[in-house]
Amino acid sequence: MRLHHAIGFDDAPFDRSHRGNVRVIGASYSGRTLHGVVSGQVRRDGQNSTCELARLVAGYGGDHLGLILLQGIALAGFNVVDLHTLHRETGLPVLVVARRPPDLTRIRAALLEQVPGGERKWRLIQRAGEMEPCGGVWVQRVGLSLNDSQAALTALTVTGRVPEPLRAAHLIAGGVAQGRSTRQRV
């Protein structure tokens, strides 16, 4: 596996009152070097994140990529990514990275009580499996082992605990949406 050739995705900041599309940025890396940037849009609390990420990977020329990184399982609020479908459609392993494990009780309540299609989205979160500690962060993974996850994190992390593709995607998304990026906690 070429896990050091990765693309990381993050969504742009948006106001709580915003309804509609939210910009998503992907940063492609080979090891610790930025090689390209892609952008697309997903619907706030929608259902199109999986197909949009697959489209962005394919449009970028995903044949040289070895890994997809996500900073959390959802984009644009609760537009939950179907990790297994993304893995199947792209042929790439998917690694979700979080600084701490999510509060699943609160997430479930929010999905079932406030979000259209919340039951389906909750099933996607359950299907993704529990997060596991790995390299100072928490991960969910499809298509790669915990050891491979650790190797990818080591190969792609320069500062702090978040891999560079995710850190860069976060900074770029903030800069595009707000005119400047804000310091990211690492």
mmCIF file of C-alpha atoms in Angstrom:
data_model
loop_
_atom_site.group_PDB
_atom_site.id
_atom_site.type_symbol
_atom_site.label_atom_id
_atom_site.label_comp_id
_atom_site.label_asym_id
_atom_site.label_seq_id
_atom_site.Cartn_x
_atom_site.Cartn_y
_atom_site.Cartn_z
ATOM 1 C CA MET A 1 0.000 0.000 0.000
ATOM 2 C CA ARG A 2 1.164 3.507 -0.805
ATOM 3 C CA LEU A 3 -0.279 5.081 2.298
ATOM 4 C CA HIS A 4 2.105 8.052 2.129
ATOM 5 C CA HIS A 5 0.298 9.194 -1.071
ATOM 6 C CA ALA A 6 -2.864 10.584 0.486
ATOM 7 C CA ILE A 7 -5.621 13.089 0.040
ATOM 8 C CA GLY A 8 -7.220 14.695 3.082
ATOM 9 C CA PHE A 9 -10.616 16.405 3.066
ATOM 10 C CA ASP A 10 -12.146 19.023 5.331
ATOM 11 C CA ASP A 11 -15.113 21.343 5.025
ATOM 12 C CA ALA A 12 -15.008 25.124 5.145
ATOM 13 C CA PRO A 13 -16.411 26.972 8.138
ATOM 14 C CA PHE A 14 -20.041 28.100 7.853
ATOM 15 C CA ASP A 15 -22.563 29.981 9.975
ATOM 16 C CA ARG A 16 -24.949 27.920 12.104
ATOM 17 C CA SER A 17 -27.856 29.502 10.258
ATOM 18 C CA HIS A 18 -26.449 28.574 6.827
ATOM 19 C CA ARG A 19 -28.536 26.244 4.709
ATOM 20 C CA GLY A 20 -27.267 25.116 1.348
ATOM 21 C CA ASN A 21 -23.897 24.038 0.032
ATOM 22 C CA VAL A 22 -20.622 24.122 1.961
ATOM 23 C CA ARG A 23 -17.198 24.124 0.292
ATOM 24 C CA VAL A 24 -15.041 21.006 0.757
ATOM 25 C CA ILE A 25 -11.286 21.107 0.175
ATOM 26 C CA GLY A 26 -8.988 18.183 -0.536
ATOM 27 C CA ALA A 27 -5.211 18.445 -0.143
ATOM 28 C CA SER A 28 -3.128 15.781 -1.878
ATOM 29 C CA TYR A 29 0.237 14.850 -0.424
ATOM 30 C CA SER A 30 3.123 12.590 -1.243
ATOM 31 C CA GLY A 31 4.742 12.054 2.110
ATOM 32 C CA ARG A 32 5.065 15.486 3.637
ATOM 33 C CA THR A 33 4.883 17.446 0.379
ATOM 34 C CA LEU A 34 1.728 19.101 -0.945
ATOM 35 C CA HIS A 35 1.059 18.046 -4.531
ATOM 36 C CA GLY A 36 -2.381 19.432 -5.294
ATOM 37 C CA VAL A 37 -5.686 20.837 -4.117
ATOM 38 C CA VAL A 38 -9.245 20.018 -5.170
ATOM 39 C CA SER A 39 -12.530 21.591 -4.129
ATOM 40 C CA GLY A 40 -16.178 20.718 -4.306
ATOM 41 C CA GLN A 41 -19.381 21.283 -2.388
ATOM 42 C CA VAL A 42 -21.644 19.245 -0.161
ATOM 43 C CA ARG A 43 -25.068 20.079 1.158
ATOM 44 C CA ARG A 44 -25.394 21.228 4.773
ATOM 45 C CA ASP A 45 -26.808 18.200 6.670
ATOM 46 C CA GLY A 46 -27.350 16.543 3.287
ATOM 47 C CA GLN A 47 -26.565 13.142 1.815
ATOM 48 C CA ASN A 48 -24.096 13.833 -0.994
ATOM 49 C CA SER A 49 -20.736 13.754 0.806
ATOM 50 C CA THR A 50 -19.805 10.208 -0.255
ATOM 51 C CA CYS A 51 -20.466 10.739 -3.959
ATOM 52 C CA GLU A 52 -18.826 14.187 -3.933
ATOM 53 C CA LEU A 53 -15.635 12.869 -2.317
ATOM 54 C CA ALA A 54 -15.526 9.952 -4.769
ATOM 55 C CA ARG A 55 -15.989 12.427 -7.647
ATOM 56 C CA LEU A 56 -13.189 14.664 -6.362
ATOM 57 C CA VAL A 57 -10.789 11.734 -5.965
ATOM 58 C CA ALA A 58 -11.579 10.423 -9.469
ATOM 59 C CA GLY A 59 -11.347 13.902 -11.005
ATOM 60 C CA TYR A 60 -7.989 14.497 -9.383
ATOM 61 C CA GLY A 61 -6.595 11.339 -10.910
ATOM 62 C CA GLY A 62 -6.774 9.088 -7.905
ATOM 63 C CA ASP A 63 -4.682 6.355 -9.519
ATOM 64 C CA HIS A 64 -1.535 7.577 -7.745
ATOM 65 C CA LEU A 65 -3.261 7.969 -4.380
ATOM 66 C CA GLY A 66 -3.055 5.308 -1.701
ATOM 67 C CA LEU A 67 -5.289 6.692 1.070
ATOM 68 C CA ILE A 68 -8.233 8.988 1.778
ATOM 69 C CA LEU A 69 -8.159 10.899 5.074
ATOM 70 C CA LEU A 70 -11.166 12.546 6.717
ATOM 71 C CA GLN A 71 -11.264 14.736 9.794
ATOM 72 C CA GLY A 72 -14.405 13.191 11.229
ATOM 73 C CA ILE A 73 -17.060 11.066 9.538
ATOM 74 C CA ALA A 74 -19.346 13.981 8.606
ATOM 75 C CA LEU A 75 -18.942 17.133 6.542
ATOM 76 C CA ALA A 76 -21.080 20.279 6.559
ATOM 77 C CA GLY A 77 -22.815 19.452 9.806
ATOM 78 C CA PHE A 78 -24.355 15.997 9.472
ATOM 79 C CA ASN A 79 -23.620 15.073 5.848
ATOM 80 C CA VAL A 80 -22.318 11.661 6.946
ATOM 81 C CA VAL A 81 -19.786 9.899 4.706
ATOM 82 C CA ASP A 82 -20.486 6.233 3.961
ATOM 83 C CA LEU A 83 -16.934 4.988 4.520
ATOM 84 C CA HIS A 84 -17.540 1.547 3.014
ATOM 85 C CA THR A 85 -19.088 2.950 -0.167
ATOM 86 C CA LEU A 86 -16.295 5.530 -0.521
ATOM 87 C CA HIS A 87 -13.733 2.723 -0.164
ATOM 88 C CA ARG A 88 -15.560 0.560 -2.708
ATOM 89 C CA GLU A 89 -16.076 3.357 -5.259
ATOM 90 C CA THR A 90 -12.509 4.670 -5.132
ATOM 91 C CA GLY A 91 -10.634 1.444 -4.383
ATOM 92 C CA LEU A 92 -8.740 3.348 -1.676
ATOM 93 C CA PRO A 93 -8.583 2.742 2.056
ATOM 94 C CA VAL A 94 -10.301 5.410 4.161
ATOM 95 C CA LEU A 95 -8.959 6.656 7.480
ATOM 96 C CA VAL A 96 -11.045 8.960 9.683
ATOM 97 C CA VAL A 97 -8.988 10.932 12.199
ATOM 98 C CA ALA A 98 -10.251 12.738 15.319
ATOM 99 C CA ARG A 99 -8.434 14.317 18.240
ATOM 100 C CA ARG A 100 -10.803 12.647 20.704
ATOM 101 C CA PRO A 101 -13.572 10.067 20.492
ATOM 102 C CA PRO A 102 -16.997 11.490 19.643
ATOM 103 C CA ASP A 103 -19.859 11.698 22.126
ATOM 104 C CA LEU A 104 -22.051 9.134 20.393
ATOM 105 C CA THR A 105 -24.958 9.644 22.786
ATOM 106 C CA ARG A 106 -25.218 13.332 21.864
ATOM 107 C CA ILE A 107 -24.657 12.629 18.162
ATOM 108 C CA ARG A 108 -27.375 9.977 18.096
ATOM 109 C CA ALA A 109 -29.832 12.258 19.880
ATOM 110 C CA ALA A 110 -29.109 15.144 17.501
ATOM 111 C CA LEU A 111 -29.463 12.941 14.435
ATOM 112 C CA LEU A 112 -32.682 11.265 15.504
ATOM 113 C CA GLU A 113 -34.344 14.391 16.864
ATOM 114 C CA GLN A 114 -33.163 17.215 14.596
ATOM 115 C CA VAL A 115 -31.728 16.017 11.288
ATOM 116 C CA PRO A 116 -33.703 14.875 8.234
ATOM 117 C CA GLY A 117 -32.675 11.303 7.405
ATOM 118 C CA GLY A 118 -31.106 10.984 10.844
ATOM 119 C CA GLU A 119 -31.836 7.267 11.220
ATOM 120 C CA ARG A 120 -29.979 6.435 7.996
ATOM 121 C CA LYS A 121 -27.067 8.653 9.016
ATOM 122 C CA TRP A 122 -26.903 7.038 12.455
ATOM 123 C CA ARG A 123 -26.727 3.603 10.771
ATOM 124 C CA LEU A 124 -23.773 4.827 8.677
ATOM 125 C CA ILE A 125 -21.975 5.947 11.826
ATOM 126 C CA GLN A 126 -22.647 2.599 13.497
ATOM 127 C CA ARG A 127 -21.510 0.683 10.403
ATOM 128 C CA ALA A 128 -18.223 2.600 10.407
ATOM 129 C CA GLY A 129 -17.363 1.001 13.736
ATOM 130 C CA GLU A 130 -15.984 2.413 16.936
ATOM 131 C CA MET A 131 -13.023 4.756 16.926
ATOM 132 C CA GLU A 132 -9.729 3.307 18.121
ATOM 133 C CA PRO A 133 -6.745 5.060 19.687
ATOM 134 C CA CYS A 134 -3.841 5.258 17.249
ATOM 135 C CA GLY A 135 -0.770 7.486 17.241
ATOM 136 C CA GLY A 136 -2.143 10.062 19.678
ATOM 137 C CA VAL A 137 -5.456 10.431 17.825
ATOM 138 C CA TRP A 138 -8.582 8.330 17.364
ATOM 139 C CA VAL A 139 -9.320 6.590 14.069
ATOM 140 C CA GLN A 140 -11.981 4.731 12.149
ATOM 141 C CA ARG A 141 -10.721 2.745 9.220
ATOM 142 C CA VAL A 142 -11.932 0.850 6.189
ATOM 143 C CA GLY A 143 -9.543 -1.105 3.986
ATOM 144 C CA LEU A 144 -6.460 -0.911 6.202
ATOM 145 C CA SER A 145 -5.201 -2.409 9.447
ATOM 146 C CA LEU A 146 -4.499 -0.552 12.658
ATOM 147 C CA ASN A 147 -0.761 -1.043 12.007
ATOM 148 C CA ASP A 148 -1.132 0.451 8.517
ATOM 149 C CA SER A 149 -3.076 3.339 10.057
ATOM 150 C CA GLN A 150 -0.223 4.002 12.474
ATOM 151 C CA ALA A 151 2.312 3.869 9.625
ATOM 152 C CA ALA A 152 0.258 6.336 7.567
ATOM 153 C CA LEU A 153 -0.069 8.741 10.497
ATOM 154 C CA THR A 154 3.684 8.581 11.102
ATOM 155 C CA ALA A 155 4.505 9.150 7.428
ATOM 156 C CA LEU A 156 2.098 12.061 7.006
ATOM 157 C CA THR A 157 2.378 13.976 10.281
ATOM 158 C CA VAL A 158 4.844 16.855 10.614
ATOM 159 C CA THR A 159 3.506 19.055 13.410
ATOM 160 C CA GLY A 160 1.313 17.895 16.259
ATOM 161 C CA ARG A 161 -0.939 14.884 15.789
ATOM 162 C CA VAL A 162 -3.018 15.692 12.695
ATOM 163 C CA PRO A 163 -1.655 14.428 9.348
ATOM 164 C CA GLU A 164 -0.568 17.166 6.922
ATOM 165 C CA PRO A 165 -3.243 16.466 4.279
ATOM 166 C CA LEU A 166 -5.952 17.163 6.874
ATOM 167 C CA ARG A 167 -4.133 20.109 8.412
ATOM 168 C CA ALA A 168 -3.615 21.723 5.000
ATOM 169 C CA ALA A 169 -7.201 21.061 3.864
ATOM 170 C CA HIS A 170 -8.441 22.702 7.065
ATOM 171 C CA LEU A 171 -6.249 25.787 6.608
ATOM 172 C CA ILE A 172 -7.095 26.156 2.916
ATOM 173 C CA ALA A 173 -10.848 25.727 3.552
ATOM 174 C CA GLY A 174 -10.744 28.430 6.226
ATOM 175 C CA GLY A 175 -8.790 30.773 3.986
ATOM 176 C CA VAL A 176 -11.176 30.295 1.078
ATOM 177 C CA ALA A 177 -14.338 30.716 3.168
ATOM 178 C CA GLN A 178 -13.233 33.527 5.470
ATOM 179 C CA GLY A 179 -10.466 35.259 3.561
ATOM 180 C CA ARG A 180 -7.850 33.975 5.983
ATOM 181 C CA SER A 181 -7.030 30.767 7.749
ATOM 182 C CA THR A 182 -7.051 30.497 11.489
ATOM 183 C CA ARG A 183 -4.560 28.668 13.581
ATOM 184 C CA GLN A 184 -5.409 24.993 13.789
ATOM 185 C CA ARG A 185 -4.950 23.116 16.998
ATOM 186 C CA VAL A 186 -2.490 20.327 16.283
#
